[in-house]
């Protein structure tokens, strides 16, 4: 594997760098000429400054830190400030543009922000959390990172395979579209193999293994056009305007995270400005946003709200259908966060929420002369998702705090498909045209699939954290969710023309979780995180106890070695328990007693930090999964539930399957500085499972290698504008599929897989280049950004999978999206 890894990474890096270099080189002159013509119309130059303010607190105790020093780096004369007794600070008169703030305090690690973008209208509000260091007998501070990594996790109990990210990254990375999911596809271990959805495939795991968490509460799939039984969809509901710095994990996570086997998105909302009202309007191809924030009680409490309506919906209403000639695609969402601290800041309440509606409607083309086959599929696909809750934080003393969250969340997916069949006309030998025009009276509309899934929860999370000393911190918590569910899936039998129930269930259950974890600085170089997580699903009384442990050892010259191990458990996508099958003429639900999926996950990591804000990270991992849901030995087959793109299965299952994911991830990254950044990630891995027929198969997600190279630069222009250029290339082996049996498919009139050939073929190399250009301008009373993101700028037609086309009576490849340009205009006022 080592030689393959080195060869794949080196070849991919050279090719990707060359293509990106040539693309940007060829485009740059044309772009500058265009901007020279257009930019004078956007306003005169302004010499602008802005305020940076916020609070500094102890990360482990949440106590304010008074007397901390803050400095804006690389400014002459120096801009600095000292925090007051509440940890508050204010840096006034800071020039707009890219700025870095450094915070220092004796006994704590230094903290350095990422390269922030300061504009002329919107104040920069920072919440800085410092990590207290221990002291050895020799008086030497224990240091474990700090200023060398602006993407150090917010959660200090999770130092391995986790990184933080901020709103600026979702905007800066080419092709991310302000979407955290698409941004994360540039990180090591995350596979980008889909153009039109945001499925997160981590280290060969199913997207169903990902946990979404918001403000400490586990939430359902937070995506528009959410994929049922999965964690992805079209685009996330999270508004970039509300996001605070958040965490993303790719495995071996700490004890406070449960009900996940692949990774975690731990999302946080920022608080609104407590001093002044601010507004942001954004118009783009994906959505039209309006964000409002400001004080409720000046200097103390605040509100923050964002509403987005799909621009595609607006265009559909006036007759322009960009997704497809007969597809109406529409969504809208609302997010908010209300911040209500007490005057002494000992007690803090927040009220938060987010919700979204989306629909995709497929209509038949009105002019039947344009039909290329004797049928049309129509579809009504509706999704609803939301979460709203209250958090309460109490600073008990100067060493401990308590936090409680209660929330209501839920989602619903409705998917109804019909077919318009032509009863009297047969396709001509020319596959692109029908033999003669069609009279609409010959059409027969036949429903063939109906699905309705809903899942609502009342959830709570309460935890207590205490720092016994700078060398020992404890965190204990309990999570409980009361789940109300309703699942219904009916499919028309082609032989009897009657509907059969595939999934049916309605009722309630509880998912209970508890954890305890400790962070220990054992010496001036060694830190330890240890804990245990317990969970139980009352639906079938299945449960698990999962130990977690990680070690990090600091080496000389800003190097470190880390070792992490975790046993992780997860319930099945809930509808999978309610699959109905016919046994001896009776309908039964044989999957109600399936066990939780479990996985051992071990990671060995090496990190080296270089000068100029650059780092190298290499992580080797081994994951052994068991209790995978497969067909029973009495009906041996190659089926394994997690290979489904979405849905809940159609057969009896047992928890006897096993699987293995093993690989190596590499990250070579330069944080934004000196006007540019780059991020190269590469992975080589194997992902397979053993089915009930005793054979070992590739999983759907076994692409074997995955590489991503992204970078960008900013060019100062005359009159105070800034030009931003960026690009990203993605190269991997593509998803796998089970080849179809053409003769059997023709006989059945639908796709029939070749038995014993589960995911034997790959779709071929997946390759894509995304491009971004943006212009940023600060004026006296406004600041704006014009941007254009182009996904798949070369219009490459990547293969998605293989299907049976009954219109042409043959197997054929199905392709993904081509070039997708997304323009947006954002203004602060």
PDB file of N, CA, C and O in Angstrom, residues 643-706:
ATOM      1  N   UNK A 643     -24.857  -0.406   1.961  1.00  0.00           N
ATOM      2  CA  UNK A 643     -24.506  -0.105   0.579  1.00  0.00           C
ATOM      3  C   UNK A 643     -25.605   0.657  -0.157  1.00  0.00           C
ATOM      4  O   UNK A 643     -25.391   1.149  -1.264  1.00  0.00           O
ATOM      5  N   UNK A 644     -26.800   0.746   0.438  1.00  0.00           N
ATOM      6  CA  UNK A 644     -27.879   1.497  -0.201  1.00  0.00           C
ATOM      7  C   UNK A 644     -27.538   2.982  -0.220  1.00  0.00           C
ATOM      8  O   UNK A 644     -27.011   3.535   0.751  1.00  0.00           O
ATOM      9  N   UNK A 645     -27.855   3.647  -1.336  1.00  0.00           N
ATOM     10  CA  UNK A 645     -27.680   5.097  -1.384  1.00  0.00           C
ATOM     11  C   UNK A 645     -28.590   5.777  -0.373  1.00  0.00           C
ATOM     12  O   UNK A 645     -28.216   6.749   0.267  1.00  0.00           O
ATOM     13  N   UNK A 646     -29.814   5.287  -0.269  1.00  0.00           N
ATOM     14  CA  UNK A 646     -30.772   5.795   0.705  1.00  0.00           C
ATOM     15  C   UNK A 646     -31.863   4.747   0.852  1.00  0.00           C
ATOM     16  O   UNK A 646     -31.818   3.684   0.231  1.00  0.00           O
ATOM     17  N   UNK A 647     -32.843   5.028   1.692  1.00  0.00           N
ATOM     18  CA  UNK A 647     -33.926   4.077   1.907  1.00  0.00           C
ATOM     19  C   UNK A 647     -33.635   3.110   3.035  1.00  0.00           C
ATOM     20  O   UNK A 647     -32.637   3.243   3.762  1.00  0.00           O
ATOM     21  N   UNK A 648     -34.515   2.089   3.185  1.00  0.00           N
ATOM     22  CA  UNK A 648     -34.481   1.254   4.378  1.00  0.00           C
ATOM     23  C   UNK A 648     -34.462  -0.239   4.099  1.00  0.00           C
ATOM     24  O   UNK A 648     -34.653  -1.044   4.995  1.00  0.00           O
ATOM     25  N   UNK A 649     -34.241  -0.648   2.868  1.00  0.00           N
ATOM     26  CA  UNK A 649     -34.143  -2.074   2.592  1.00  0.00           C
ATOM     27  C   UNK A 649     -35.500  -2.710   2.319  1.00  0.00           C
ATOM     28  O   UNK A 649     -36.555  -2.144   2.612  1.00  0.00           O
ATOM     29  N   UNK A 650     -35.457  -3.933   1.780  1.00  0.00           N
ATOM     30  CA  UNK A 650     -36.696  -4.611   1.378  1.00  0.00           C
ATOM     31  C   UNK A 650     -36.680  -6.091   1.717  1.00  0.00           C
ATOM     32  O   UNK A 650     -37.394  -6.881   1.103  1.00  0.00           O
ATOM     33  N   UNK A 651     -35.860  -6.489   2.710  1.00  0.00           N
ATOM     34  CA  UNK A 651     -35.722  -7.920   2.995  1.00  0.00           C
ATOM     35  C   UNK A 651     -35.386  -8.142   4.468  1.00  0.00           C
ATOM     36  O   UNK A 651     -35.022  -7.212   5.190  1.00  0.00           O
ATOM     37  N   UNK A 652     -35.503  -9.392   4.875  1.00  0.00           N
ATOM     38  CA  UNK A 652     -35.111  -9.767   6.236  1.00  0.00           C
ATOM     39  C   UNK A 652     -33.597  -9.673   6.385  1.00  0.00           C
ATOM     40  O   UNK A 652     -32.849 -10.026   5.470  1.00  0.00           O
ATOM     41  N   UNK A 653     -33.143  -9.203   7.563  1.00  0.00           N
ATOM     42  CA  UNK A 653     -31.721  -9.006   7.816  1.00  0.00           C
ATOM     43  C   UNK A 653     -31.337  -9.593   9.162  1.00  0.00           C
ATOM     44  O   UNK A 653     -32.184  -9.785  10.043  1.00  0.00           O
ATOM     45  N   UNK A 654     -30.045  -9.862   9.310  1.00  0.00           N
ATOM     46  CA  UNK A 654     -29.482 -10.268  10.596  1.00  0.00           C
ATOM     47  C   UNK A 654     -28.230  -9.431  10.857  1.00  0.00           C
ATOM     48  O   UNK A 654     -27.591  -8.944   9.921  1.00  0.00           O
ATOM     49  N   UNK A 655     -27.860  -9.275  12.114  1.00  0.00           N
ATOM     50  CA  UNK A 655     -26.703  -8.445  12.494  1.00  0.00           C
ATOM     51  C   UNK A 655     -25.437  -9.283  12.573  1.00  0.00           C
ATOM     52  O   UNK A 655     -24.754  -9.335  13.604  1.00  0.00           O
ATOM     53  N   UNK A 656     -25.089  -9.949  11.467  1.00  0.00           N
ATOM     54  CA  UNK A 656     -23.951 -10.870  11.450  1.00  0.00           C
ATOM     55  C   UNK A 656     -22.821 -10.427  10.537  1.00  0.00           C
ATOM     56  O   UNK A 656     -21.812 -11.118  10.424  1.00  0.00           O
ATOM     57  N   UNK A 657     -22.963  -9.290   9.864  1.00  0.00           N
ATOM     58  CA  UNK A 657     -21.956  -8.874   8.898  1.00  0.00           C
ATOM     59  C   UNK A 657     -20.758  -8.212   9.550  1.00  0.00           C
ATOM     60  O   UNK A 657     -20.835  -7.638  10.637  1.00  0.00           O
ATOM     61  N   UNK A 658     -19.628  -8.289   8.876  1.00  0.00           N
ATOM     62  CA  UNK A 658     -18.410  -7.610   9.316  1.00  0.00           C
ATOM     63  C   UNK A 658     -17.834  -6.819   8.142  1.00  0.00           C
ATOM     64  O   UNK A 658     -18.125  -7.094   6.978  1.00  0.00           O
ATOM     65  N   UNK A 659     -17.008  -5.844   8.469  1.00  0.00           N
ATOM     66  CA  UNK A 659     -16.391  -5.032   7.433  1.00  0.00           C
ATOM     67  C   UNK A 659     -15.091  -4.426   7.908  1.00  0.00           C
ATOM     68  O   UNK A 659     -14.819  -4.373   9.120  1.00  0.00           O
ATOM     69  N   UNK A 660     -14.278  -3.965   6.968  1.00  0.00           N
ATOM     70  CA  UNK A 660     -12.977  -3.381   7.286  1.00  0.00           C
ATOM     71  C   UNK A 660     -12.742  -2.151   6.424  1.00  0.00           C
ATOM     72  O   UNK A 660     -12.956  -2.195   5.208  1.00  0.00           O
ATOM     73  N   UNK A 661     -12.303  -1.074   7.054  1.00  0.00           N
ATOM     74  CA  UNK A 661     -11.799   0.105   6.359  1.00  0.00           C
ATOM     75  C   UNK A 661     -10.386   0.366   6.865  1.00  0.00           C
ATOM     76  O   UNK A 661     -10.179   0.543   8.069  1.00  0.00           O
ATOM     77  N   UNK A 662      -9.422   0.379   5.962  1.00  0.00           N
ATOM     78  CA  UNK A 662      -8.040   0.621   6.350  1.00  0.00           C
ATOM     79  C   UNK A 662      -7.412   1.555   5.328  1.00  0.00           C
ATOM     80  O   UNK A 662      -7.647   1.423   4.126  1.00  0.00           O
ATOM     81  N   UNK A 663      -6.634   2.529   5.806  1.00  0.00           N
ATOM     82  CA  UNK A 663      -6.065   3.462   4.847  1.00  0.00           C
ATOM     83  C   UNK A 663      -5.112   4.450   5.476  1.00  0.00           C
ATOM     84  O   UNK A 663      -4.784   4.388   6.676  1.00  0.00           O
ATOM     85  N   UNK A 664      -4.672   5.389   4.648  1.00  0.00           N
ATOM     86  CA  UNK A 664      -3.717   6.418   5.032  1.00  0.00           C
ATOM     87  C   UNK A 664      -4.193   7.746   4.458  1.00  0.00           C
ATOM     88  O   UNK A 664      -4.499   7.840   3.271  1.00  0.00           O
ATOM     89  N   UNK A 665      -4.280   8.775   5.314  1.00  0.00           N
ATOM     90  CA  UNK A 665      -4.677  10.128   4.909  1.00  0.00           C
ATOM     91  C   UNK A 665      -3.494  11.066   5.054  1.00  0.00           C
ATOM     92  O   UNK A 665      -2.732  10.980   6.030  1.00  0.00           O
ATOM     93  N   UNK A 666      -3.362  11.974   4.109  1.00  0.00           N
ATOM     94  CA  UNK A 666      -2.302  12.975   4.155  1.00  0.00           C
ATOM     95  C   UNK A 666      -2.902  14.355   3.954  1.00  0.00           C
ATOM     96  O   UNK A 666      -3.757  14.554   3.090  1.00  0.00           O
ATOM     97  N   UNK A 667      -2.446  15.309   4.772  1.00  0.00           N
ATOM     98  CA  UNK A 667      -2.835  16.712   4.630  1.00  0.00           C
ATOM     99  C   UNK A 667      -1.579  17.567   4.589  1.00  0.00           C
ATOM    100  O   UNK A 667      -0.732  17.475   5.486  1.00  0.00           O
ATOM    101  N   UNK A 668      -1.451  18.382   3.551  1.00  0.00           N
ATOM    102  CA  UNK A 668      -0.377  19.368   3.476  1.00  0.00           C
ATOM    103  C   UNK A 668      -1.055  20.706   3.222  1.00  0.00           C
ATOM    104  O   UNK A 668      -1.672  20.906   2.179  1.00  0.00           O
ATOM    105  N   UNK A 669      -0.938  21.604   4.190  1.00  0.00           N
ATOM    106  CA  UNK A 669      -1.792  22.788   4.210  1.00  0.00           C
ATOM    107  C   UNK A 669      -1.009  24.042   4.565  1.00  0.00           C
ATOM    108  O   UNK A 669      -0.179  24.024   5.460  1.00  0.00           O
ATOM    109  N   UNK A 670      -1.307  25.107   3.858  1.00  0.00           N
ATOM    110  CA  UNK A 670      -0.816  26.435   4.222  1.00  0.00           C
ATOM    111  C   UNK A 670      -2.029  27.303   4.527  1.00  0.00           C
ATOM    112  O   UNK A 670      -2.864  27.550   3.652  1.00  0.00           O
ATOM    113  N   UNK A 671      -2.136  27.717   5.785  1.00  0.00           N
ATOM    114  CA  UNK A 671      -3.224  28.605   6.151  1.00  0.00           C
ATOM    115  C   UNK A 671      -3.062  29.938   5.420  1.00  0.00           C
ATOM    116  O   UNK A 671      -1.951  30.313   5.021  1.00  0.00           O
ATOM    117  N   UNK A 672      -4.165  30.651   5.257  1.00  0.00           N
ATOM    118  CA  UNK A 672      -4.102  31.885   4.476  1.00  0.00           C
ATOM    119  C   UNK A 672      -3.131  32.876   5.122  1.00  0.00           C
ATOM    120  O   UNK A 672      -3.304  33.304   6.254  1.00  0.00           O
ATOM    121  N   UNK A 673      -2.103  33.240   4.374  1.00  0.00           N
ATOM    122  CA  UNK A 673      -1.130  34.258   4.783  1.00  0.00           C
ATOM    123  C   UNK A 673      -0.352  34.668   3.546  1.00  0.00           C
ATOM    124  O   UNK A 673      -0.303  33.928   2.556  1.00  0.00           O
ATOM    125  N   UNK A 674       0.210  35.850   3.606  1.00  0.00           N
ATOM    126  CA  UNK A 674       1.007  36.378   2.497  1.00  0.00           C
ATOM    127  C   UNK A 674       0.214  36.381   1.184  1.00  0.00           C
ATOM    128  O   UNK A 674       0.755  36.230   0.096  1.00  0.00           O
ATOM    129  N   UNK A 675      -1.111  36.503   1.316  1.00  0.00           N
ATOM    130  CA  UNK A 675      -1.954  36.650   0.140  1.00  0.00           C
ATOM    131  C   UNK A 675      -2.421  35.374  -0.527  1.00  0.00           C
ATOM    132  O   UNK A 675      -3.085  35.432  -1.565  1.00  0.00           O
ATOM    133  N   UNK A 676      -2.116  34.190   0.043  1.00  0.00           N
ATOM    134  CA  UNK A 676      -2.592  32.969  -0.601  1.00  0.00           C
ATOM    135  C   UNK A 676      -2.683  31.824   0.403  1.00  0.00           C
ATOM    136  O   UNK A 676      -2.148  31.908   1.523  1.00  0.00           O
ATOM    137  N   UNK A 677      -3.358  30.762  -0.015  1.00  0.00           N
ATOM    138  CA  UNK A 677      -3.440  29.538   0.784  1.00  0.00           C
ATOM    139  C   UNK A 677      -3.471  28.352  -0.168  1.00  0.00           C
ATOM    140  O   UNK A 677      -3.763  28.477  -1.365  1.00  0.00           O
ATOM    141  N   UNK A 678      -3.180  27.162   0.360  1.00  0.00           N
ATOM    142  CA  UNK A 678      -3.418  25.935  -0.392  1.00  0.00           C
ATOM    143  C   UNK A 678      -3.707  24.815   0.591  1.00  0.00           C
ATOM    144  O   UNK A 678      -3.324  24.869   1.768  1.00  0.00           O
ATOM    145  N   UNK A 679      -4.395  23.807   0.109  1.00  0.00           N
ATOM    146  CA  UNK A 679      -4.710  22.623   0.897  1.00  0.00           C
ATOM    147  C   UNK A 679      -4.691  21.420  -0.026  1.00  0.00           C
ATOM    148  O   UNK A 679      -5.527  21.301  -0.927  1.00  0.00           O
ATOM    149  N   UNK A 680      -3.701  20.547   0.175  1.00  0.00           N
ATOM    150  CA  UNK A 680      -3.636  19.292  -0.575  1.00  0.00           C
ATOM    151  C   UNK A 680      -3.931  18.148   0.372  1.00  0.00           C
ATOM    152  O   UNK A 680      -3.340  18.041   1.449  1.00  0.00           O
ATOM    153  N   UNK A 681      -4.881  17.305   0.001  1.00  0.00           N
ATOM    154  CA  UNK A 681      -5.189  16.118   0.792  1.00  0.00           C
ATOM    155  C   UNK A 681      -5.189  14.901  -0.129  1.00  0.00           C
ATOM    156  O   UNK A 681      -5.594  14.983  -1.300  1.00  0.00           O
ATOM    157  N   UNK A 682      -4.740  13.790   0.403  1.00  0.00           N
ATOM    158  CA  UNK A 682      -4.720  12.551  -0.365  1.00  0.00           C
ATOM    159  C   UNK A 682      -5.000  11.367   0.533  1.00  0.00           C
ATOM    160  O   UNK A 682      -4.633  11.365   1.714  1.00  0.00           O
ATOM    161  N   UNK A 683      -5.675  10.387  -0.004  1.00  0.00           N
ATOM    162  CA  UNK A 683      -5.998   9.179   0.751  1.00  0.00           C
ATOM    163  C   UNK A 683      -5.852   7.966  -0.143  1.00  0.00           C
ATOM    164  O   UNK A 683      -6.144   8.021  -1.341  1.00  0.00           O
ATOM    165  N   UNK A 684      -5.408   6.883   0.440  1.00  0.00           N
ATOM    166  CA  UNK A 684      -5.449   5.581  -0.216  1.00  0.00           C
ATOM    167  C   UNK A 684      -6.038   4.618   0.811  1.00  0.00           C
ATOM    168  O   UNK A 684      -5.666   4.656   1.992  1.00  0.00           O
ATOM    169  N   UNK A 685      -6.987   3.790   0.380  1.00  0.00           N
ATOM    170  CA  UNK A 685      -7.686   2.968   1.369  1.00  0.00           C
ATOM    171  C   UNK A 685      -8.360   1.780   0.698  1.00  0.00           C
ATOM    172  O   UNK A 685      -8.492   1.716  -0.534  1.00  0.00           O
ATOM    173  N   UNK A 686      -8.797   0.840   1.519  1.00  0.00           N
ATOM    174  CA  UNK A 686      -9.607  -0.294   1.095  1.00  0.00           C
ATOM    175  C   UNK A 686     -10.824  -0.365   2.006  1.00  0.00           C
ATOM    176  O   UNK A 686     -10.719  -0.181   3.220  1.00  0.00           O
ATOM    177  N   UNK A 687     -11.977  -0.641   1.410  1.00  0.00           N
ATOM    178  CA  UNK A 687     -13.222  -0.746   2.163  1.00  0.00           C
ATOM    179  C   UNK A 687     -13.981  -1.970   1.666  1.00  0.00           C
ATOM    180  O   UNK A 687     -14.367  -2.035   0.493  1.00  0.00           O
ATOM    181  N   UNK A 688     -14.178  -2.957   2.544  1.00  0.00           N
ATOM    182  CA  UNK A 688     -14.870  -4.171   2.120  1.00  0.00           C
ATOM    183  C   UNK A 688     -15.705  -4.746   3.253  1.00  0.00           C
ATOM    184  O   UNK A 688     -15.642  -4.266   4.393  1.00  0.00           O
ATOM    185  N   UNK A 689     -16.504  -5.744   2.930  1.00  0.00           N
ATOM    186  CA  UNK A 689     -17.367  -6.387   3.925  1.00  0.00           C
ATOM    187  C   UNK A 689     -17.540  -7.853   3.561  1.00  0.00           C
ATOM    188  O   UNK A 689     -17.326  -8.263   2.413  1.00  0.00           O
ATOM    189  N   UNK A 690     -17.927  -8.647   4.557  1.00  0.00           N
ATOM    190  CA  UNK A 690     -18.225 -10.064   4.327  1.00  0.00           C
ATOM    191  C   UNK A 690     -19.726 -10.259   4.437  1.00  0.00           C
ATOM    192  O   UNK A 690     -20.352  -9.858   5.416  1.00  0.00           O
ATOM    193  N   UNK A 691     -20.319 -10.883   3.399  1.00  0.00           N
ATOM    194  CA  UNK A 691     -21.760 -11.092   3.342  1.00  0.00           C
ATOM    195  C   UNK A 691     -22.123 -12.492   3.821  1.00  0.00           C
ATOM    196  O   UNK A 691     -21.249 -13.293   4.169  1.00  0.00           O
ATOM    197  N   UNK A 692     -23.417 -12.784   3.795  1.00  0.00           N
ATOM    198  CA  UNK A 692     -23.880 -14.064   4.340  1.00  0.00           C
ATOM    199  C   UNK A 692     -23.493 -15.245   3.460  1.00  0.00           C
ATOM    200  O   UNK A 692     -23.557 -16.391   3.917  1.00  0.00           O
ATOM    201  N   UNK A 693     -23.078 -15.001   2.214  1.00  0.00           N
ATOM    202  CA  UNK A 693     -22.626 -16.110   1.374  1.00  0.00           C
ATOM    203  C   UNK A 693     -21.169 -16.481   1.634  1.00  0.00           C
ATOM    204  O   UNK A 693     -20.602 -17.325   0.942  1.00  0.00           O
ATOM    205  N   UNK A 694     -20.555 -15.825   2.634  1.00  0.00           N
ATOM    206  CA  UNK A 694     -19.189 -16.129   3.012  1.00  0.00           C
ATOM    207  C   UNK A 694     -18.132 -15.452   2.173  1.00  0.00           C
ATOM    208  O   UNK A 694     -16.933 -15.657   2.407  1.00  0.00           O
ATOM    209  N   UNK A 695     -18.534 -14.639   1.216  1.00  0.00           N
ATOM    210  CA  UNK A 695     -17.587 -13.962   0.344  1.00  0.00           C
ATOM    211  C   UNK A 695     -17.317 -12.542   0.840  1.00  0.00           C
ATOM    212  O   UNK A 695     -18.158 -11.907   1.486  1.00  0.00           O
ATOM    213  N   UNK A 696     -16.117 -12.042   0.497  1.00  0.00           N
ATOM    214  CA  UNK A 696     -15.745 -10.664   0.823  1.00  0.00           C
ATOM    215  C   UNK A 696     -15.894  -9.804  -0.428  1.00  0.00           C
ATOM    216  O   UNK A 696     -15.417 -10.169  -1.502  1.00  0.00           O
ATOM    217  N   UNK A 697     -16.570  -8.650  -0.274  1.00  0.00           N
ATOM    218  CA  UNK A 697     -16.869  -7.766  -1.394  1.00  0.00           C
ATOM    219  C   UNK A 697     -16.382  -6.341  -1.106  1.00  0.00           C
ATOM    220  O   UNK A 697     -16.260  -5.939   0.058  1.00  0.00           O
ATOM    221  N   UNK A 698     -16.135  -5.598  -2.174  1.00  0.00           N
ATOM    222  CA  UNK A 698     -15.943  -4.159  -2.021  1.00  0.00           C
ATOM    223  C   UNK A 698     -17.256  -3.517  -1.599  1.00  0.00           C
ATOM    224  O   UNK A 698     -18.334  -3.934  -2.031  1.00  0.00           O
ATOM    225  N   UNK A 699     -17.169  -2.474  -0.770  1.00  0.00           N
ATOM    226  CA  UNK A 699     -18.357  -1.674  -0.505  1.00  0.00           C
ATOM    227  C   UNK A 699     -18.592  -0.715  -1.673  1.00  0.00           C
ATOM    228  O   UNK A 699     -17.725  -0.527  -2.532  1.00  0.00           O
ATOM    229  N   UNK A 700     -19.762  -0.134  -1.700  1.00  0.00           N
ATOM    230  CA  UNK A 700     -20.067   0.868  -2.730  1.00  0.00           C
ATOM    231  C   UNK A 700     -19.063   2.010  -2.704  1.00  0.00           C
ATOM    232  O   UNK A 700     -18.766   2.630  -3.731  1.00  0.00           O
ATOM    233  N   UNK A 701     -18.469   2.285  -1.539  1.00  0.00           N
ATOM    234  CA  UNK A 701     -17.660   3.490  -1.339  1.00  0.00           C
ATOM    235  C   UNK A 701     -16.161   3.247  -1.499  1.00  0.00           C
ATOM    236  O   UNK A 701     -15.352   4.129  -1.198  1.00  0.00           O
ATOM    237  N   UNK A 702     -15.782   2.061  -1.986  1.00  0.00           N
ATOM    238  CA  UNK A 702     -14.367   1.706  -2.072  1.00  0.00           C
ATOM    239  C   UNK A 702     -13.742   2.270  -3.353  1.00  0.00           C
ATOM    240  O   UNK A 702     -13.491   1.550  -4.324  1.00  0.00           O
ATOM    241  N   UNK A 703     -13.453   3.557  -3.343  1.00  0.00           N
ATOM    242  CA  UNK A 703     -12.807   4.198  -4.493  1.00  0.00           C
ATOM    243  C   UNK A 703     -11.308   3.936  -4.545  1.00  0.00           C
ATOM    244  O   UNK A 703     -10.655   4.244  -5.535  1.00  0.00           O
ATOM    245  N   UNK A 704     -10.754   3.473  -3.441  1.00  0.00           N
ATOM    246  CA  UNK A 704      -9.346   3.094  -3.299  1.00  0.00           C
ATOM    247  C   UNK A 704      -8.390   4.284  -3.182  1.00  0.00           C
ATOM    248  O   UNK A 704      -7.380   4.177  -2.515  1.00  0.00           O
ATOM    249  N   UNK A 705      -8.664   5.374  -3.834  1.00  0.00           N
ATOM    250  CA  UNK A 705      -7.819   6.550  -3.648  1.00  0.00           C
ATOM    251  C   UNK A 705      -8.677   7.805  -3.819  1.00  0.00           C
ATOM    252  O   UNK A 705      -9.720   7.783  -4.488  1.00  0.00           O
ATOM    253  N   UNK A 706      -8.234   8.879  -3.207  1.00  0.00           N
ATOM    254  CA  UNK A 706      -8.967  10.142  -3.276  1.00  0.00           C
ATOM    255  C   UNK A 706      -7.973  11.277  -3.061  1.00  0.00           C
ATOM    256  O   UNK A 706      -7.178  11.242  -2.115  1.00  0.00           O
TER     257      UNK A 706
END
